[in-house]
Amino acid sequence: MKNSAILLISCPDRKGEVATIADFVYHHGGNILHANEHADEESGLFLMRVEFDPQDFDIDLAQPGLADFTKAFSPVAETFAMTWRLAQSAHRPRMIILVSKYDHCLVDLLYRQHSGELACEIPLIISNHPDNQPIADFYKIPYVVVPVSKDNKAAAEARIHALIEERRPEFMVLARYMQILSNDFVNRYPQRMINIHHSFLPAFIGARPYHQAFERGVKLIGATSHYVTETLDDGPIIEQDVVRVSHQDTVEDLIRKGRDLEKIVLSRAVRLHAENRVLVYGNKTVVF
Amino acid sequence: MKNSAILLISCPDRKGEVATIADFVYHHGGNILHANEHADEESGLFLMRVEFDPQDFDIDLAQPGLADFTKAFSPVAETFAMTWRLAQSAHRPRMIILVSKYDHCLVDLLYRQHSGELACEIPLIISNHPDNQPIADFYKIPYVVVPVSKDNKAAAEARIHALIEERRPEFMVLARYMQILSNDFVNRYPQRMINIHHSFLPAFIGARPYHQAFERGVKLIGATSHYVTETLDDGPIIEQDVVRVSHQDTVEDLIRKGRDLEKIVLSRAVRLHAENRVLVYGNKTVVF
Amino acid sequence: MKNSAILLISCPDRKGEVATIADFVYHHGGNILHANEHADEESGLFLMRVEFDPQDFDIDLAQPGLADFTKAFSPVAETFAMTWRLAQSAHRPRMIILVSKYDHCLVDLLYRQHSGELACEIPLIISNHPDNQPIADFYKIPYVVVPVSKDNKAAAEARIHALIEERRPEFMVLARYMQILSNDFVNRYPQRMINIHHSFLPAFIGARPYHQAFERGVKLIGATSHYVTETLDDGPIIEQDVVRVSHQDTVEDLIRKGRDLEKIVLSRAVRLHAENRVLVYGNKTVVF
Amino acid sequence: MKNSAILLISCPDRKGEVATIADFVYHHGGNILHANEHADEESGLFLMRVEFDPQDFDIDLAQPGLADFTKAFSPVAETFAMTWRLAQSAHRPRMIILVSKYDHCLVDLLYRQHSGELACEIPLIISNHPDNQPIADFYKIPYVVVPVSKDNKAAAEARIHALIEERRPEFMVLARYMQILSNDFVNRYPQRMINIHHSFLPAFIGARPYHQAFERGVKLIGATSHYVTETLDDGPIIEQDVVRVSHQDTVEDLIRKGRDLEKIVLSRAVRLHAENRVLVYGNKTVVF
């Protein structure tokens, strides 16, 4: 697959932004492949994703740190007060997976990565249980057990933090990791930690959502993938989906049907994130 | 369409119920067309819907009050402590619609009734606004305006109650009726008043659910049709559905997309109710 | 609603197109609201839709014929060999509806237009049956009956053609019009005649698709809205959707469930077309 | 999980069938858990599935060959000219998987079986390629490679046949097995061989359906699981589903999106078959 460059921009909405950015890319020899933008009326924010073919681009994008690109783009960025970053599709982001005992999302992500569908590296799996070591071994991914009990929460989190710092991942995925993380921990990784919640948020926040759904007698159940924030199950939503249920379905049936939803919703969210298609504004996402 | 008889039963779950009921129908000359049952493990309740062809049935089902059928079925019903009722598909139930200004659900229901898709009678439409008189006139349905203000709520409700008592409908439909009804009023019509709420309940209970959904940044919006109970938006759910939205959708887009959902979800629920396919247990429904 | 200008472009895919177009809009004072583009690798075609706020645009877009805009844009268009047109959202396109006896799509379109959801004018309804006169009268839309028999097909088509020429609509909608139109007729209105076919094309082309679907025992049925071309049910697809069915559904149930699909799929397609969001390339559509 | 007995019946539609069957179960001490039936008007066929708790059943269902049950039920069966069989949920059916190189369906089925979601045994995987040996080894399932070339088709099929006869599976699953099987082979296993076709049948029969779908410009793609019959992609459909696509999706995107569909549709079909929920009549299925 050819490399493409992806410029992600967020700034106050003003006239001339699309033209200026398109011009910048064009005059440096880039060929725009996709351009998407969104203006949020409430916040007055302009968000844009430009993907271009850098083959004839006259600035070196292989340069670590991208000093030349930064220098060239800075005048444009300053004019429009842009927050921006440049990603490249050839770069495979590093993703650490946290998981407990339930293995369906883990197995699904590992298969997708292995088959090439998810273009990322997995330097490490962290779990509070040893159960999923065999599948990690099968895919040759390092697997570290950090047991968590009510007495060692802080120490366990410190250990997880150290493991993450060592491997320097671009982002983390909570693939049914059943431990609540502290605010301090969460705040270290804004928009870099993706969770799967097994309900159609904001319905059934918190524990045992399938049991809650069963109790309420809903006719559809859902799953939601979102960035983790301080408030439980309240972060910016990346992707959601639902499946039909009926009075014939027991709680066990909801759990079974839900597993397929969780896998698909989480893997879509991870893919969108890894492909630099998600921009966050306020507590919402734009998915380009 | 041929008439069919529909026996709806709810009782404690015990061995021999299906056999006994099937036997009863068969030995009186009925031909079972459809039989559905559900055993709820939690409550130990057994619910059943038997639809049979009464052509050769040896008990007169045309008899008003069904005294003969009641007499014949009572021994069975008593043995199993059944709550039961017998409906007939040839009977077109009477449905009163309550509506405010938004007309999409009203227009939809009137068209479906007129085209024969909804096999029911509409003896009356009640509204707190005169706006929907023309479409009621087009379909030749009586339309009565009962204005509601914060000062006349009790009187208005009494007037609505009187109108309902006069027409003796089997059930009522709140087709986007934007007034909160008192508990006294609601309790008069248990499992006989169907509401459409414009969210995927239990998410976004209460006012302005599309605005709430927009604020939360969900990726799907929903609609829910349920029986009205004392607690707002909390009654037994009959039907739900969702549609995909994105950051490109404004609140106005959500409202527009939601209208199609509301129409379809409400009309499905009304149809299921009118065809005697919904049984309530606890705060849930079985939809056969 | 504010007016916006919509520039629709199709041309060979070359570097610099996005920049040049964005630049043109910007330097004439337009503020780009939405820009979407698609490059089709197979045909080497580039397609673009740019929506901009013309409030400060320095070329008069109120001018009939748009001579000034054409003059100003021609150099750009010629450089890139563009096929283009400029639409404006404040302009309500004129749409003629053709319909036979089935009224569900007609009733749906009329309601959506009346309620403001479809921003278009309906100068005329043409039918081969008088049945739908009352609903046309209710919405005060002229309704002309052109009977079609196997002996008068050519004359009937000539009459329809004359009626269309008189009213000069931007496009026509076949809202379950059950007559085959001649190639001559069809070819007069390329990409201007929208049909609804009651199957998931290319499955079940031709007559009685619900019966075909029932025979085949499919588990989902569909509806497809497409531009009419010479080959039956083969034109560029604008929108499709499906609904679940089961062995319990009779042909009549398929027809009933299908009606809701047809209404929604056709109304979405009409809306997309009326909002200038559909571009055709080869036998496919881009829906922006 | 408790054992339940499942009686599957197909016979001409006559009065008294439900009552007679329910009676039989009841009088032998069985407690009916679920009863579903379907009368097909066209063929005059009655199909029924009765699931009952055999705990107090007075006929020994542990008896191999079920001679006692057969003897007891024969009078009923003969009276109504029934084709019937008795299954038990505690019995885990044996399923052989045939697969080529694409591994997504195989990996999915193996995981579901391993996790307990699919209650069946997998005595063997047969493939025409060695590629999927490692995942078979991981799950400790025997894997035999039977290479197929245009010169050895008959011999290869004979070898596959021998392998199947050795292991005596209840059914086979073609989990993207890319070889056409001969009519002789297919006819040995009526309603016992489940295939996944990567289109919404009957659209895009035959080779490269995603390419066909891309060419046609459809807005949804599908997958279909069906029993294999002599006519290619024409057997009784068990399950179908679809997913939305757009002009932005390349053929590769269709293939990727389709993989998730294929996995879910095939695994649903396998589960329904393994749980004895599918009855075939003519070229259709009833799914209870």
XYZ file of C-alpha atoms in Angstrom, chain A:
288
model
C 0.000 0.000 0.000
C 1.275 3.416 -0.932
C 2.023 5.887 1.798
C -0.319 8.841 2.115
C 0.023 11.893 4.317
C -2.847 12.939 6.559
C -3.133 16.457 7.869
C -5.532 16.863 10.788
C -6.602 20.366 11.663
C -8.828 22.032 14.203
C -9.274 25.808 14.448
C -11.842 28.607 14.706
C -14.091 28.616 11.645
C -13.018 31.360 9.212
C -13.281 32.003 5.518
C -10.459 30.760 3.330
C -9.303 27.797 5.348
C -10.084 25.103 2.786
C -8.523 27.164 -0.007
C -5.409 27.961 2.004
C -4.798 24.372 3.061
C -5.523 22.947 -0.391
C -3.203 25.554 -1.846
C -0.436 24.705 0.573
C -0.596 21.029 -0.304
C -0.820 21.718 -4.029
C 2.014 24.209 -4.219
C 4.312 21.824 -2.433
C 3.520 19.093 -4.972
C 1.012 17.029 -3.016
C -2.016 15.474 -4.717
C -5.133 15.650 -2.525
C -6.792 12.234 -2.353
C -9.519 12.985 0.175
C -10.579 16.155 1.919
C -13.211 16.258 4.629
C -14.191 19.097 6.842
C -16.779 19.923 9.434
C -17.826 23.230 10.908
C -19.457 22.967 14.317
C -21.875 25.846 14.655
C -22.150 25.723 18.438
C -18.475 26.009 19.195
C -17.514 27.875 16.021
C -14.893 25.209 15.426
C -13.601 24.082 12.033
C -12.204 20.559 11.749
C -10.507 19.145 8.694
C -8.794 15.987 7.481
C -6.801 16.186 4.249
C -5.229 13.050 2.855
C -2.688 13.582 0.087
C -0.254 11.586 -2.007
C 3.213 12.812 -0.948
C 5.107 11.196 -3.815
C 6.059 14.521 -5.428
C 5.818 16.545 -2.217
C 8.778 18.882 -1.992
C 9.137 18.675 1.812
C 10.777 15.609 3.351
C 8.136 13.744 5.334
C 10.531 10.922 6.214
C 12.366 13.344 8.481
C 11.888 12.380 12.150
C 10.211 15.236 14.003
C 9.062 16.801 10.723
C 10.956 19.999 11.375
C 10.861 21.099 7.718
C 7.155 20.509 7.367
C 6.488 22.293 10.642
C 8.524 25.259 9.504
C 6.760 25.434 6.157
C 3.267 24.990 7.560
C 3.647 27.253 10.605
C 2.663 30.504 8.859
C -0.592 28.918 7.699
C -1.231 27.381 11.103
C -0.588 30.653 12.872
C -2.802 32.688 10.565
C -5.761 30.510 11.392
C -4.796 29.583 14.991
C -4.721 25.931 14.058
C -4.118 22.916 16.236
C -2.739 20.370 13.803
C -0.779 17.189 13.349
C 0.557 15.283 10.373
C 0.213 11.508 10.226
C 1.351 9.064 7.565
C -0.487 5.923 6.567
C 2.738 3.924 6.237
C 3.377 4.418 9.923
C 1.898 1.574 11.964
C 0.832 3.008 15.343
C 1.676 1.057 18.478
C -1.342 -0.108 20.473
C -1.292 -1.737 23.912
C -4.303 -3.870 24.806
C -5.630 -4.190 28.352
C -7.921 -7.124 28.977
C -9.371 -9.173 31.846
C -10.823 -12.674 31.460
C -13.381 -12.205 28.676
C -11.357 -12.859 25.551
C -13.714 -12.221 22.623
C -12.562 -8.658 21.889
C -8.927 -9.573 22.412
C -9.101 -12.588 20.092
C -10.874 -10.450 17.505
C -8.331 -7.611 17.619
C -5.378 -10.010 17.466
C -6.825 -11.775 14.435
C -7.526 -8.508 12.641
C -4.019 -7.247 13.330
C -2.465 -10.542 12.273
C -4.491 -10.704 9.045
C -3.422 -7.192 8.094
C -6.839 -5.628 8.474
C -5.659 -3.482 11.396
C -2.477 -1.705 10.350
C -0.876 -1.344 13.755
C 1.707 -2.925 16.033
C 0.829 -4.573 19.342
C 3.923 -4.379 21.530
C 2.131 -5.653 24.645
C -0.993 -7.087 26.203
C -1.599 -6.299 29.876
C -4.072 -8.353 31.886
C -5.081 -8.812 35.497
C -5.479 -12.534 34.789
C -3.193 -15.160 33.241
C -6.019 -16.785 31.230
C -5.308 -15.209 27.863
C -1.619 -16.040 27.719
C -2.076 -18.903 25.179
C -3.701 -16.789 22.457
C -1.101 -14.058 23.013
C 1.598 -16.702 22.592
C -0.058 -17.978 19.420
C 0.204 -14.518 17.886
C 3.635 -13.971 19.514
C 2.572 -10.869 21.438
C 4.174 -10.234 24.846
C 1.646 -10.724 27.646
C 2.169 -9.373 31.144
C -0.064 -10.196 34.085
C -0.593 -7.407 36.595
C -2.922 -8.812 39.250
C -5.313 -6.280 40.768
C -6.920 -6.664 44.166
C -8.675 -4.143 46.328
C -5.475 -3.737 48.332
C -2.987 -3.154 45.533
C -4.886 -0.907 43.152
C -2.403 1.992 43.296
C 0.601 -0.281 42.959
C -0.986 -2.181 40.083
C -1.741 1.036 38.278
C 1.809 2.247 38.815
C 3.048 -1.022 37.327
C 0.744 -0.659 34.308
C 1.878 2.920 33.879
C 5.514 1.814 33.926
C 4.823 -0.902 31.336
C 3.122 1.631 29.082
C 5.902 4.164 29.437
C 8.442 1.493 28.527
C 6.684 0.557 25.273
C 5.560 4.071 24.286
C 2.357 3.139 22.471
C 0.386 5.704 20.523
C -2.806 4.472 22.151
C -4.359 1.895 24.454
C -7.440 -0.276 24.024
C -9.501 -1.524 26.935
C -10.793 -4.733 25.375
C -13.186 -5.585 28.217
C -10.727 -4.599 30.941
C -12.908 -4.892 34.013
C -11.018 -2.589 36.373
C -11.859 1.041 37.017
C -8.809 3.216 36.355
C -8.038 6.241 38.521
C -8.567 9.770 37.240
C -4.844 10.373 37.446
C -4.221 7.447 35.178
C -6.970 8.363 32.740
C -5.852 11.968 32.489
C -2.405 10.945 31.339
C -3.827 9.634 28.063
C -6.477 12.026 26.764
C -8.038 10.741 23.530
C -5.549 7.900 23.566
C -7.483 5.232 25.472
C -10.382 3.500 23.728
C -12.971 1.551 25.714
C -15.815 -0.733 24.702
C -18.942 -0.480 26.835
C -21.512 -3.192 26.409
C -24.572 -0.982 26.128
C -26.011 1.691 23.888
C -24.727 4.652 25.899
C -25.996 6.717 27.620
C -28.419 3.915 28.487
C -27.205 1.440 31.090
C -24.076 3.152 32.340
C -21.962 1.158 34.802
C -22.045 -2.455 35.843
C -23.917 -5.357 34.277
C -25.572 -3.481 31.413
C -27.007 -6.648 29.833
C -28.740 -7.436 33.093
C -30.050 -3.873 33.208
C -31.262 -4.185 29.603
C -32.959 -7.481 30.387
C -34.689 -5.960 33.410
C -35.935 -2.987 31.384
C -37.262 -5.204 28.605
C -35.659 -3.319 25.704
C -36.113 -4.611 22.150
C -32.583 -3.757 21.008
C -29.244 -3.987 22.791
C -26.152 -2.029 21.887
C -22.449 -1.495 22.310
C -20.488 1.746 22.416
C -16.830 2.467 21.852
C -15.570 5.734 23.310
C -12.494 7.532 24.553
C -12.004 7.122 28.283
C -12.451 10.253 30.385
C -12.743 10.879 34.106
C -16.485 10.347 34.162
C -17.434 6.675 33.819
C -18.813 5.709 30.386
C -19.134 9.364 29.460
C -16.270 10.032 27.040
C -16.571 11.038 23.373
C -18.352 8.291 21.432
C -16.509 6.917 18.402
C -18.897 4.187 17.271
C -22.110 2.453 18.333
C -24.304 -0.288 17.010
C -27.301 -2.359 18.086
C -28.892 -5.753 17.547
C -32.506 -6.841 17.958
C -33.561 -8.951 20.936
C -36.917 -10.258 22.109
C -38.670 -11.734 25.121
C -37.253 -15.099 24.015
C -33.726 -13.963 24.802
C -32.393 -14.730 28.255
C -29.647 -12.660 29.859
C -27.236 -15.280 28.497
C -28.583 -14.696 24.988
C -28.102 -10.938 25.383
C -24.513 -11.552 26.488
C -23.911 -13.835 23.504
C -25.471 -11.474 20.971
C -23.692 -8.590 22.631
C -20.280 -10.207 22.196
C -20.586 -9.916 18.417
C -21.603 -6.294 18.742
C -18.717 -5.511 21.089
C -16.172 -7.069 18.764
C -17.418 -5.226 15.720
C -17.960 -1.873 17.375
C -14.576 -1.915 19.118
C -12.689 -3.055 16.027
C -14.329 -0.334 13.922
C -13.404 2.292 16.502
C -9.809 1.059 16.717
C -9.518 1.061 12.949
C -10.930 4.579 12.655
C -8.563 5.804 15.351
C -5.550 4.026 13.864
C -6.308 5.519 10.448
C -6.416 9.013 11.946
C -10.086 9.477 11.092
C -11.332 10.620 14.500
C -11.169 14.193 15.741
C -12.493 15.163 19.158
C -14.210 18.467 19.930
C -15.821 19.049 23.284
C -17.195 15.689 24.328
C -17.989 14.577 20.766
C -16.170 13.092 17.823
C -16.041 13.847 14.143
C -15.452 10.611 12.236
C -14.126 11.390 8.754
